[in-house]
Amino acid sequence: MKIDEIRLRHIKMPLVHYFETSFGRTYSRDMVLVEVMSEGVSGWGEVTAGENPFYNEEWTASIWPLVRDYCAPRVLGKELASAEDVYPLLSHIRGHFMARGGLEVAVWDLQARLHNQPLWKEIGGGARTEIPCGVSIGIQDTVAGLLKKIETELADGYQRIKMKIKPGRDVEDLRAVRKEFPGIKLMADANSAYTLADTEHLRKLDEFYLMMVEQPLAHDDIIDHATLQRKMQTPVCLDECIRSAHHAEQAIEMGACKIINIKLGRVGGFAEAKRVHDLCEKANVPVWCGGMLEAGIGRAHNVALASLPNFTLPGDVSASKRYWKQDVIVPAVETTARGTIELRDGVGFGYDIDKVFLKSITIREEILN
Ligand code: OSB
Ligand code: MG
């Protein structure tokens, strides 16, 4: 497989409702799509960086020069034996996993199409025919609004509820939710809003028998999470901290977490995501598929990833309509009444791109060859 052209697109899509985390609100998404071409066949990837360098160091504007000037030249025109070759070709670049990952996943999609099979098969997935879905609920203006939102998501069939927390919007919100919904699968995501100085406060979360608390401490601090986990009953799940299989290995070894959230972009694509998955499986650490408010292409890639065997917990992959009035793929990603998304049999990521809509939301395009 030889990539003869790479096409970058910057698309802009308003969210149906703003999404609030401990690091801020997102009203509208600015995303970079990567199209890779070989012998007239296209593979597609979505870069999962946010609009600001607040989740990690990457953001929409950092993606373009990184892919154009550093990733694309390392891949264009090279004879690739497999999509596995992309990760090592890009590993000379420090960090910037989301930019690297956006290109890497596009090559996997291309490879699946060249092999005329679904992406989930290409990556060795298909352990289940439908993936269990949870939702991530942003910080709501009021507790009453939060309860209402949870009720709606449960009525739609979602199997677990994740709520975002931050200092001042944690214990009381959780207490209200537990009072109203004592039996649901519930977890909280802090996006690094606390420090070890908050240990006594965080221990109060044990009262709510959560499935896990996600990334309570600094984005780059595995050691502090190990200290915290020793003092808390609630399982710690790491998100931001785990950028490679080696990080996962170190975190598990140190007892910094009992569960890992895998995100394709955060680890640089499918090859490393699979390595994290395999390592966790051997260590008996369950994983689940995280989300970054993806549009259809990224969402469909997540569905494929979540079909690997150790994705045993419901993840953050949910229906397109929770975020978008109109998605770039047809059909949009939909959930069943059981709170699952069914794998599709189409080639590549399994959905069609709405080229007319895509064109209407593209604000910049560049062809690299
Ligand atoms: O930490 O999981 C996170 C969204 C943006 C940035 C970080 C996170 C999230 C989510 C949303 O929780 C998950 C989704 O895409 O539904
Ligand atoms: Mg998270």
mmCIF file of C-alpha atoms and ligand atoms in Angstrom:
data_model
loop_
_atom_site.group_PDB
_atom_site.id
_atom_site.type_symbol
_atom_site.label_atom_id
_atom_site.label_comp_id
_atom_site.label_asym_id
_atom_site.label_seq_id
_atom_site.Cartn_x
_atom_site.Cartn_y
_atom_site.Cartn_z
ATOM 1 C CA MET A 1 0.000 0.000 0.000
ATOM 2 C CA LYS A 2 1.417 3.365 -1.060
ATOM 3 C CA ILE A 3 -0.259 6.616 0.016
ATOM 4 C CA ASP A 4 -0.130 8.920 -2.996
ATOM 5 C CA GLU A 5 -2.182 11.792 -1.629
ATOM 6 C CA ILE A 6 -3.389 13.155 1.699
ATOM 7 C CA ARG A 7 -6.226 15.638 1.913
ATOM 8 C CA LEU A 8 -6.805 17.756 5.005
ATOM 9 C CA ARG A 9 -10.142 19.391 5.750
ATOM 10 C CA HIS A 10 -11.055 21.723 8.574
ATOM 11 C CA ILE A 11 -14.748 21.346 9.358
ATOM 12 C CA LYS A 12 -16.896 23.358 11.731
ATOM 13 C CA MET A 13 -20.031 21.950 13.358
ATOM 14 C CA PRO A 14 -22.146 23.471 16.133
ATOM 15 C CA LEU A 15 -23.057 21.162 19.024
ATOM 16 C CA VAL A 16 -26.785 20.806 19.727
ATOM 17 C CA HIS A 17 -25.964 21.863 23.288
ATOM 18 C CA TYR A 18 -22.772 23.096 24.904
ATOM 19 C CA PHE A 19 -20.645 20.501 26.685
ATOM 20 C CA GLU A 20 -19.054 21.549 29.977
ATOM 21 C CA THR A 21 -16.098 19.869 31.661
ATOM 22 C CA SER A 22 -13.901 21.021 34.548
ATOM 23 C CA PHE A 23 -11.681 22.780 31.978
ATOM 24 C CA GLY A 24 -14.414 24.721 30.178
ATOM 25 C CA ARG A 25 -17.366 24.776 27.788
ATOM 26 C CA THR A 26 -17.458 23.710 24.155
ATOM 27 C CA TYR A 27 -20.245 25.193 22.009
ATOM 28 C CA SER A 28 -19.034 24.272 18.560
ATOM 29 C CA ARG A 29 -16.460 21.839 17.231
ATOM 30 C CA ASP A 30 -13.597 22.609 14.882
ATOM 31 C CA MET A 31 -12.173 19.361 13.578
ATOM 32 C CA VAL A 32 -9.568 18.247 11.091
ATOM 33 C CA LEU A 33 -10.403 15.325 8.827
ATOM 34 C CA VAL A 34 -7.665 13.339 7.133
ATOM 35 C CA GLU A 35 -8.335 11.571 3.844
ATOM 36 C CA VAL A 36 -5.579 9.266 2.596
ATOM 37 C CA MET A 37 -5.599 7.944 -0.958
ATOM 38 C CA SER A 38 -4.031 4.975 -2.668
ATOM 39 C CA GLU A 39 -4.813 3.856 -6.208
ATOM 40 C CA GLY A 40 -8.062 5.789 -6.218
ATOM 41 C CA VAL A 41 -9.309 4.363 -2.889
ATOM 42 C CA SER A 42 -9.790 6.714 0.088
ATOM 43 C CA GLY A 43 -9.451 6.057 3.808
ATOM 44 C CA TRP A 44 -10.758 8.518 6.371
ATOM 45 C CA GLY A 45 -9.691 9.681 9.813
ATOM 46 C CA GLU A 46 -10.873 12.339 12.246
ATOM 47 C CA VAL A 47 -8.416 14.146 14.484
ATOM 48 C CA THR A 48 -9.844 14.239 18.013
ATOM 49 C CA ALA A 49 -8.135 17.369 19.351
ATOM 50 C CA GLY A 50 -10.276 19.997 21.022
ATOM 51 C CA GLU A 51 -10.525 23.680 20.117
ATOM 52 C CA ASN A 52 -8.149 24.683 22.915
ATOM 53 C CA PRO A 53 -5.099 23.021 24.536
ATOM 54 C CA PHE A 54 -7.032 22.285 27.743
ATOM 55 C CA TYR A 55 -7.671 18.510 27.642
ATOM 56 C CA ASN A 56 -4.102 17.955 26.451
ATOM 57 C CA GLU A 57 -1.539 20.112 24.664
ATOM 58 C CA GLU A 58 -3.056 19.748 21.194
ATOM 59 C CA TRP A 59 -5.763 21.885 19.620
ATOM 60 C CA THR A 60 -7.352 22.268 16.184
ATOM 61 C CA ALA A 61 -4.857 24.869 14.989
ATOM 62 C CA SER A 62 -1.830 22.799 16.062
ATOM 63 C CA ILE A 63 -3.037 19.832 14.028
ATOM 64 C CA TRP A 64 -2.733 21.328 10.559
ATOM 65 C CA PRO A 65 0.999 22.201 10.565
ATOM 66 C CA LEU A 66 1.822 19.031 12.474
ATOM 67 C CA VAL A 67 0.161 16.753 9.924
ATOM 68 C CA ARG A 68 1.190 18.816 6.895
ATOM 69 C CA ASP A 69 4.837 19.433 7.812
ATOM 70 C CA TYR A 70 5.753 16.401 9.933
ATOM 71 C CA CYS A 71 3.342 13.472 9.553
ATOM 72 C CA ALA A 72 2.444 13.586 5.859
ATOM 73 C CA PRO A 73 6.062 13.729 4.546
ATOM 74 C CA ARG A 74 6.941 10.638 6.614
ATOM 75 C CA VAL A 75 4.141 8.568 5.096
ATOM 76 C CA LEU A 76 3.541 9.879 1.560
ATOM 77 C CA GLY A 77 5.020 7.712 -1.173
ATOM 78 C CA LYS A 78 6.341 5.057 1.248
ATOM 79 C CA GLU A 79 5.605 1.408 0.522
ATOM 80 C CA LEU A 80 3.663 0.313 3.617
ATOM 81 C CA ALA A 81 3.414 -3.411 4.343
ATOM 82 C CA SER A 82 0.578 -2.610 6.754
ATOM 83 C CA ALA A 83 -1.128 0.237 8.585
ATOM 84 C CA GLU A 84 0.977 -0.995 11.539
ATOM 85 C CA ASP A 85 3.925 0.761 9.864
ATOM 86 C CA VAL A 86 2.483 4.243 10.351
ATOM 87 C CA TYR A 87 3.007 4.472 14.128
ATOM 88 C CA PRO A 88 6.780 3.820 13.965
ATOM 89 C CA LEU A 89 7.145 6.196 10.984
ATOM 90 C CA LEU A 90 5.656 8.977 13.145
ATOM 91 C CA SER A 91 7.262 8.117 16.475
ATOM 92 C CA HIS A 92 10.212 10.445 15.832
ATOM 93 C CA ILE A 93 7.706 13.241 16.550
ATOM 94 C CA ARG A 94 7.417 13.985 20.266
ATOM 95 C CA GLY A 95 3.876 14.035 21.620
ATOM 96 C CA HIS A 96 1.104 15.280 19.298
ATOM 97 C CA PHE A 97 -0.552 11.867 19.433
ATOM 98 C CA MET A 98 -3.903 13.151 18.200
ATOM 99 C CA ALA A 99 -2.410 14.650 15.038
ATOM 100 C CA ARG A 100 -0.424 11.449 14.425
ATOM 101 C CA GLY A 101 -3.455 9.322 15.301
ATOM 102 C CA GLY A 102 -5.742 11.116 12.844
ATOM 103 C CA LEU A 103 -3.476 10.069 9.983
ATOM 104 C CA GLU A 104 -2.877 6.590 11.410
ATOM 105 C CA VAL A 105 -6.559 5.695 11.714
ATOM 106 C CA ALA A 106 -7.176 6.924 8.151
ATOM 107 C CA VAL A 107 -4.571 4.436 6.891
ATOM 108 C CA TRP A 108 -6.301 1.615 8.828
ATOM 109 C CA ASP A 109 -9.598 2.595 7.212
ATOM 110 C CA LEU A 110 -7.897 2.606 3.807
ATOM 111 C CA GLN A 111 -6.348 -0.808 4.443
ATOM 112 C CA ALA A 112 -9.740 -2.240 5.430
ATOM 113 C CA ARG A 113 -11.189 -0.904 2.159
ATOM 114 C CA LEU A 114 -8.327 -2.324 0.117
ATOM 115 C CA HIS A 115 -9.016 -5.676 1.807
ATOM 116 C CA ASN A 116 -12.713 -5.153 1.109
ATOM 117 C CA GLN A 117 -13.740 -5.720 4.710
ATOM 118 C CA PRO A 118 -15.095 -3.779 7.685
ATOM 119 C CA LEU A 119 -12.630 -1.826 9.800
ATOM 120 C CA TRP A 120 -13.628 -3.782 12.926
ATOM 121 C CA LYS A 121 -12.476 -6.967 11.174
ATOM 122 C CA GLU A 122 -9.297 -5.328 9.923
ATOM 123 C CA ILE A 123 -8.201 -4.412 13.471
ATOM 124 C CA GLY A 124 -9.036 -7.867 14.855
ATOM 125 C CA GLY A 125 -12.294 -6.811 16.533
ATOM 126 C CA GLY A 126 -15.754 -8.328 16.329
ATOM 127 C CA ALA A 127 -15.665 -9.954 19.768
ATOM 128 C CA ARG A 128 -19.284 -8.801 20.029
ATOM 129 C CA THR A 129 -21.841 -7.835 17.390
ATOM 130 C CA GLU A 130 -22.996 -4.740 19.273
ATOM 131 C CA ILE A 131 -21.137 -2.533 21.686
ATOM 132 C CA PRO A 132 -22.537 -1.498 25.080
ATOM 133 C CA CYS A 133 -23.055 2.272 25.328
ATOM 134 C CA GLY A 134 -22.915 4.793 28.105
ATOM 135 C CA VAL A 135 -23.191 8.561 27.994
ATOM 136 C CA SER A 136 -20.970 11.345 29.236
ATOM 137 C CA ILE A 137 -23.027 14.180 30.701
ATOM 138 C CA GLY A 138 -21.421 17.589 30.974
ATOM 139 C CA ILE A 139 -21.736 19.775 34.053
ATOM 140 C CA GLN A 140 -25.309 21.085 34.059
ATOM 141 C CA ASP A 141 -26.423 24.525 35.233
ATOM 142 C CA THR A 142 -28.542 23.056 38.024
ATOM 143 C CA VAL A 143 -28.831 19.769 39.894
ATOM 144 C CA ALA A 144 -32.491 19.550 38.804
ATOM 145 C CA GLY A 145 -31.306 19.860 35.197
ATOM 146 C CA LEU A 146 -28.772 17.090 35.781
ATOM 147 C CA LEU A 147 -31.420 14.720 37.167
ATOM 148 C CA LYS A 148 -33.684 15.449 34.216
ATOM 149 C CA LYS A 149 -30.850 14.826 31.747
ATOM 150 C CA ILE A 150 -29.993 11.484 33.378
ATOM 151 C CA GLU A 151 -33.634 10.453 33.240
ATOM 152 C CA THR A 152 -33.742 11.187 29.499
ATOM 153 C CA GLU A 153 -30.559 9.212 28.787
ATOM 154 C CA LEU A 154 -31.776 6.222 30.814
ATOM 155 C CA ALA A 155 -35.087 6.330 28.953
ATOM 156 C CA ASP A 156 -33.067 6.138 25.722
ATOM 157 C CA GLY A 157 -31.573 2.884 26.994
ATOM 158 C CA TYR A 158 -28.010 3.941 27.846
ATOM 159 C CA GLN A 159 -26.364 1.406 30.135
ATOM 160 C CA ARG A 160 -24.274 3.692 32.298
ATOM 161 C CA ILE A 161 -24.122 7.329 33.222
ATOM 162 C CA LYS A 162 -20.909 9.298 33.483
ATOM 163 C CA MET A 163 -21.174 12.775 34.915
ATOM 164 C CA LYS A 164 -18.523 15.439 34.812
ATOM 165 C CA ILE A 165 -17.471 16.842 38.169
ATOM 166 C CA LYS A 166 -15.292 19.715 39.382
ATOM 167 C CA PRO A 167 -14.640 21.291 42.782
ATOM 168 C CA GLY A 168 -17.941 22.748 44.006
ATOM 169 C CA ARG A 169 -19.966 20.495 41.695
ATOM 170 C CA ASP A 170 -19.113 17.055 42.990
ATOM 171 C CA VAL A 171 -20.301 15.549 46.299
ATOM 172 C CA GLU A 172 -23.652 17.328 46.441
ATOM 173 C CA ASP A 173 -24.422 16.604 42.772
ATOM 174 C CA LEU A 174 -23.518 12.947 43.229
ATOM 175 C CA ARG A 175 -25.573 12.669 46.409
ATOM 176 C CA ALA A 176 -28.632 14.013 44.598
ATOM 177 C CA VAL A 177 -28.096 11.632 41.679
ATOM 178 C CA ARG A 178 -27.646 8.614 43.934
ATOM 179 C CA LYS A 179 -30.767 9.508 45.893
ATOM 180 C CA GLU A 180 -32.826 9.651 42.692
ATOM 181 C CA PHE A 181 -31.119 6.735 40.896
ATOM 182 C CA PRO A 182 -29.760 4.331 43.549
ATOM 183 C CA GLY A 183 -29.345 1.398 41.187
ATOM 184 C CA ILE A 184 -27.737 2.801 38.031
ATOM 185 C CA LYS A 185 -24.207 2.210 36.807
ATOM 186 C CA LEU A 186 -22.688 5.583 37.655
ATOM 187 C CA MET A 187 -19.240 7.131 37.392
ATOM 188 C CA ALA A 188 -17.660 10.585 37.558
ATOM 189 C CA ASP A 189 -14.977 12.253 35.404
ATOM 190 C CA ALA A 190 -12.948 15.120 36.891
ATOM 191 C CA ASN A 191 -10.605 15.859 33.960
ATOM 192 C CA SER A 192 -7.704 16.591 36.310
ATOM 193 C CA ALA A 193 -9.525 19.148 38.464
ATOM 194 C CA TYR A 194 -8.062 18.008 41.819
ATOM 195 C CA THR A 195 -4.723 17.502 43.544
ATOM 196 C CA LEU A 196 -3.560 15.214 46.318
ATOM 197 C CA ALA A 197 -4.382 18.048 48.733
ATOM 198 C CA ASP A 198 -8.024 17.126 48.008
ATOM 199 C CA THR A 199 -7.585 13.500 49.096
ATOM 200 C CA GLU A 200 -9.925 13.734 52.081
ATOM 201 C CA HIS A 201 -12.542 15.403 49.925
ATOM 202 C CA LEU A 202 -12.228 12.796 47.161
ATOM 203 C CA ARG A 203 -12.608 9.995 49.727
ATOM 204 C CA LYS A 204 -16.202 11.206 50.174
ATOM 205 C CA LEU A 205 -16.926 9.779 46.704
ATOM 206 C CA ASP A 206 -16.651 6.279 48.214
ATOM 207 C CA GLU A 207 -20.101 6.881 49.708
ATOM 208 C CA PHE A 208 -21.660 6.687 46.222
ATOM 209 C CA TYR A 209 -20.359 3.240 45.182
ATOM 210 C CA LEU A 210 -19.338 4.568 41.764
ATOM 211 C CA MET A 211 -18.040 2.203 39.070
ATOM 212 C CA MET A 212 -14.978 4.436 38.999
ATOM 213 C CA VAL A 213 -13.693 8.000 39.223
ATOM 214 C CA GLU A 214 -11.942 9.082 36.031
ATOM 215 C CA GLN A 215 -8.726 11.137 35.972
ATOM 216 C CA PRO A 216 -9.150 13.046 39.238
ATOM 217 C CA LEU A 217 -5.542 14.338 39.358
ATOM 218 C CA ALA A 218 -3.060 15.994 36.997
ATOM 219 C CA HIS A 219 -3.085 15.025 33.327
ATOM 220 C CA ASP A 220 0.526 13.843 33.458
ATOM 221 C CA ASP A 221 0.849 12.420 36.962
ATOM 222 C CA ILE A 222 0.610 8.645 37.334
ATOM 223 C CA ILE A 223 2.446 8.635 40.670
ATOM 224 C CA ASP A 224 -0.067 10.845 42.491
ATOM 225 C CA HIS A 225 -2.902 8.670 41.204
ATOM 226 C CA ALA A 226 -1.195 5.648 42.774
ATOM 227 C CA THR A 227 -1.069 7.484 46.099
ATOM 228 C CA LEU A 228 -4.735 8.431 45.800
ATOM 229 C CA GLN A 229 -5.870 4.937 44.791
ATOM 230 C CA ARG A 230 -4.299 3.510 47.951
ATOM 231 C CA LYS A 231 -6.506 5.845 49.992
ATOM 232 C CA MET A 232 -9.782 5.371 48.115
ATOM 233 C CA GLN A 233 -12.127 2.456 47.620
ATOM 234 C CA THR A 234 -13.626 3.793 44.398
ATOM 235 C CA PRO A 235 -11.615 2.414 41.472
ATOM 236 C CA VAL A 236 -9.554 5.071 39.714
ATOM 237 C CA CYS A 237 -9.757 5.066 35.902
ATOM 238 C CA LEU A 238 -7.054 6.884 33.962
ATOM 239 C CA ASP A 239 -7.767 8.844 30.792
ATOM 240 C CA GLU A 240 -5.391 11.789 30.144
ATOM 241 C CA CYS A 241 -2.368 10.063 31.739
ATOM 242 C CA ILE A 242 -2.304 7.063 29.395
ATOM 243 C CA ARG A 243 -0.694 8.021 26.089
ATOM 244 C CA SER A 244 1.025 4.721 25.383
ATOM 245 C CA ALA A 245 1.044 1.043 26.273
ATOM 246 C CA HIS A 246 4.139 1.739 28.352
ATOM 247 C CA HIS A 247 2.225 4.298 30.428
ATOM 248 C CA ALA A 248 -0.544 1.732 30.916
ATOM 249 C CA GLU A 249 2.012 -0.821 32.041
ATOM 250 C CA GLN A 250 3.556 1.606 34.539
ATOM 251 C CA ALA A 251 0.178 2.770 35.879
ATOM 252 C CA ILE A 252 -1.017 -0.810 36.430
ATOM 253 C CA GLU A 253 2.299 -1.840 37.993
ATOM 254 C CA MET A 254 2.126 1.105 40.416
ATOM 255 C CA GLY A 255 -1.527 0.543 41.304
ATOM 256 C CA ALA A 256 -2.452 3.985 39.944
ATOM 257 C CA CYS A 257 -5.706 2.714 38.397
ATOM 258 C CA LYS A 258 -7.943 -0.326 38.152
ATOM 259 C CA ILE A 259 -9.574 0.588 34.839
ATOM 260 C CA ILE A 260 -8.327 2.372 31.699
ATOM 261 C CA ASN A 261 -10.218 4.552 29.242
ATOM 262 C CA ILE A 262 -8.742 4.089 25.753
ATOM 263 C CA LYS A 263 -9.033 6.904 23.231
ATOM 264 C CA LEU A 264 -7.704 6.427 19.723
ATOM 265 C CA GLY A 265 -6.379 9.959 19.360
ATOM 266 C CA ARG A 266 -4.775 10.153 22.780
ATOM 267 C CA VAL A 267 -2.570 7.118 22.079
ATOM 268 C CA GLY A 268 -1.827 7.881 18.424
ATOM 269 C CA GLY A 269 -4.176 5.482 16.646
ATOM 270 C CA PHE A 270 -5.284 1.870 16.365
ATOM 271 C CA ALA A 271 -1.905 0.131 16.626
ATOM 272 C CA GLU A 272 -1.095 1.625 20.041
ATOM 273 C CA ALA A 273 -4.726 1.400 21.193
ATOM 274 C CA LYS A 274 -4.565 -2.345 20.488
ATOM 275 C CA ARG A 275 -1.291 -2.619 22.427
ATOM 276 C CA VAL A 276 -2.890 -0.850 25.418
ATOM 277 C CA HIS A 277 -5.895 -3.148 25.079
ATOM 278 C CA ASP A 278 -3.800 -6.336 24.936
ATOM 279 C CA LEU A 279 -1.648 -5.325 27.873
ATOM 280 C CA CYS A 280 -4.693 -4.497 30.023
ATOM 281 C CA GLU A 281 -6.344 -7.765 29.054
ATOM 282 C CA LYS A 282 -3.295 -9.725 30.248
ATOM 283 C CA ALA A 283 -3.270 -7.726 33.503
ATOM 284 C CA ASN A 284 -7.018 -8.291 34.046
ATOM 285 C CA VAL A 285 -7.691 -4.559 33.813
ATOM 286 C CA PRO A 286 -10.959 -3.802 31.983
ATOM 287 C CA VAL A 287 -10.985 -1.023 29.395
ATOM 288 C CA TRP A 288 -13.674 1.061 27.757
ATOM 289 C CA CYS A 289 -13.741 3.377 24.771
ATOM 290 C CA GLY A 290 -13.656 7.087 25.561
ATOM 291 C CA GLY A 291 -14.951 9.880 23.365
ATOM 292 C CA MET A 292 -13.877 13.393 22.356
ATOM 293 C CA LEU A 293 -17.213 14.746 21.046
ATOM 294 C CA GLU A 294 -16.479 13.121 17.703
ATOM 295 C CA ALA A 295 -18.424 13.604 14.521
ATOM 296 C CA GLY A 296 -19.411 10.529 12.520
ATOM 297 C CA ILE A 297 -16.042 9.347 11.241
ATOM 298 C CA GLY A 298 -14.395 9.414 14.666
ATOM 299 C CA ARG A 299 -17.508 7.909 16.215
ATOM 300 C CA ALA A 300 -17.508 5.007 13.717
ATOM 301 C CA HIS A 301 -13.813 4.359 14.384
ATOM 302 C CA ASN A 302 -14.625 4.192 18.118
ATOM 303 C CA VAL A 303 -17.333 1.608 17.456
ATOM 304 C CA ALA A 304 -14.784 -0.583 15.650
ATOM 305 C CA LEU A 305 -12.279 -0.203 18.504
ATOM 306 C CA ALA A 306 -14.883 -1.057 21.151
ATOM 307 C CA SER A 307 -15.491 -4.415 19.451
ATOM 308 C CA LEU A 308 -12.131 -5.736 20.732
ATOM 309 C CA PRO A 309 -12.608 -8.356 23.488
ATOM 310 C CA ASN A 310 -11.423 -6.464 26.592
ATOM 311 C CA PHE A 311 -13.787 -3.519 26.016
ATOM 312 C CA THR A 312 -16.095 -5.106 28.564
ATOM 313 C CA LEU A 313 -17.455 -1.910 30.141
ATOM 314 C CA PRO A 314 -19.930 0.455 28.466
ATOM 315 C CA GLY A 315 -17.962 3.389 27.027
ATOM 316 C CA ASP A 316 -18.633 6.980 25.960
ATOM 317 C CA VAL A 317 -19.619 6.113 22.389
ATOM 318 C CA SER A 318 -23.204 7.251 21.912
ATOM 319 C CA ALA A 319 -25.663 8.264 19.186
ATOM 320 C CA SER A 320 -24.748 11.085 16.787
ATOM 321 C CA LYS A 321 -27.953 12.954 17.623
ATOM 322 C CA ARG A 322 -26.786 13.612 21.199
ATOM 323 C CA TYR A 323 -24.235 16.018 19.713
ATOM 324 C CA TRP A 324 -25.237 16.819 16.131
ATOM 325 C CA LYS A 325 -28.324 18.017 14.329
ATOM 326 C CA GLN A 326 -26.792 16.559 11.185
ATOM 327 C CA ASP A 327 -23.768 14.250 11.054
ATOM 328 C CA VAL A 328 -21.197 13.949 8.254
ATOM 329 C CA ILE A 329 -22.034 10.260 7.832
ATOM 330 C CA VAL A 330 -25.182 8.492 6.661
ATOM 331 C CA PRO A 331 -26.872 6.967 8.387
ATOM 332 C CA ALA A 332 -25.974 8.739 11.629
ATOM 333 C CA VAL A 333 -24.712 6.524 14.466
ATOM 334 C CA GLU A 334 -27.781 5.184 16.244
ATOM 335 C CA THR A 335 -28.324 3.158 19.385
ATOM 336 C CA THR A 336 -30.691 0.248 19.939
ATOM 337 C CA ALA A 337 -33.330 0.193 22.699
ATOM 338 C CA ARG A 338 -30.834 -2.023 24.578
ATOM 339 C CA GLY A 339 -28.347 0.844 24.724
ATOM 340 C CA THR A 340 -25.968 -0.650 22.185
ATOM 341 C CA ILE A 341 -24.551 0.236 18.777
ATOM 342 C CA GLU A 342 -24.555 -2.566 16.228
ATOM 343 C CA LEU A 343 -21.473 -3.278 14.136
ATOM 344 C CA ARG A 344 -22.086 -2.745 10.447
ATOM 345 C CA ASP A 345 -21.013 -4.963 7.579
ATOM 346 C CA GLY A 346 -19.944 -2.234 5.151
ATOM 347 C CA VAL A 347 -16.288 -1.858 4.183
ATOM 348 C CA GLY A 348 -14.002 0.479 6.120
ATOM 349 C CA PHE A 349 -15.657 2.358 8.964
ATOM 350 C CA GLY A 350 -18.994 1.160 7.638
ATOM 351 C CA TYR A 351 -20.957 4.357 6.992
ATOM 352 C CA ASP A 352 -21.178 6.648 3.966
ATOM 353 C CA ILE A 353 -19.879 10.208 3.983
ATOM 354 C CA ASP A 354 -22.447 12.868 3.113
ATOM 355 C CA LYS A 355 -20.213 14.658 0.614
ATOM 356 C CA VAL A 356 -22.631 17.534 0.029
ATOM 357 C CA PHE A 357 -22.962 18.262 3.738
ATOM 358 C CA LEU A 358 -19.219 17.792 4.216
ATOM 359 C CA LYS A 359 -18.544 20.423 1.573
ATOM 360 C CA SER A 360 -20.942 22.854 3.225
ATOM 361 C CA ILE A 361 -19.099 22.671 6.589
ATOM 362 C CA THR A 362 -15.538 22.661 5.211
ATOM 363 C CA ILE A 363 -13.775 25.947 5.902
ATOM 364 C CA ARG A 364 -10.287 24.992 4.726
ATOM 365 C CA GLU A 365 -8.863 22.277 2.530
ATOM 366 C CA GLU A 366 -5.324 21.347 1.480
ATOM 367 C CA ILE A 367 -4.007 18.630 -0.803
ATOM 368 C CA LEU A 368 -0.650 17.098 0.082
ATOM 369 C CA ASN A 369 1.236 14.853 -2.333
HETATM 370 O O1 OSB B 1 -12.532 13.327 29.423
HETATM 371 O O2 OSB B 1 -13.712 11.887 28.450
HETATM 372 C C1 OSB B 1 -13.320 13.052 28.536
HETATM 373 C C2 OSB B 1 -15.135 15.282 26.008
HETATM 374 C C3 OSB B 1 -14.131 16.157 25.692
HETATM 375 C C4 OSB B 1 -12.921 16.051 26.313
HETATM 376 C C5 OSB B 1 -12.690 15.038 27.251
HETATM 377 C C6 OSB B 1 -13.677 14.130 27.562
HETATM 378 C C7 OSB B 1 -14.942 14.280 26.955
HETATM 379 C C8 OSB B 1 -16.076 13.440 27.241
HETATM 380 C C9 OSB B 1 -17.107 13.294 26.147
HETATM 381 O O3 OSB B 1 -16.291 12.930 28.325
HETATM 382 C C10 OSB B 1 -17.286 11.911 25.679
HETATM 383 C C11 OSB B 1 -18.114 11.864 24.411
HETATM 384 O O4 OSB B 1 -17.557 12.066 23.312
HETATM 385 O O5 OSB B 1 -19.310 11.637 24.505
HETATM 386 MG MG MG B 2 -12.157 11.633 30.609
#
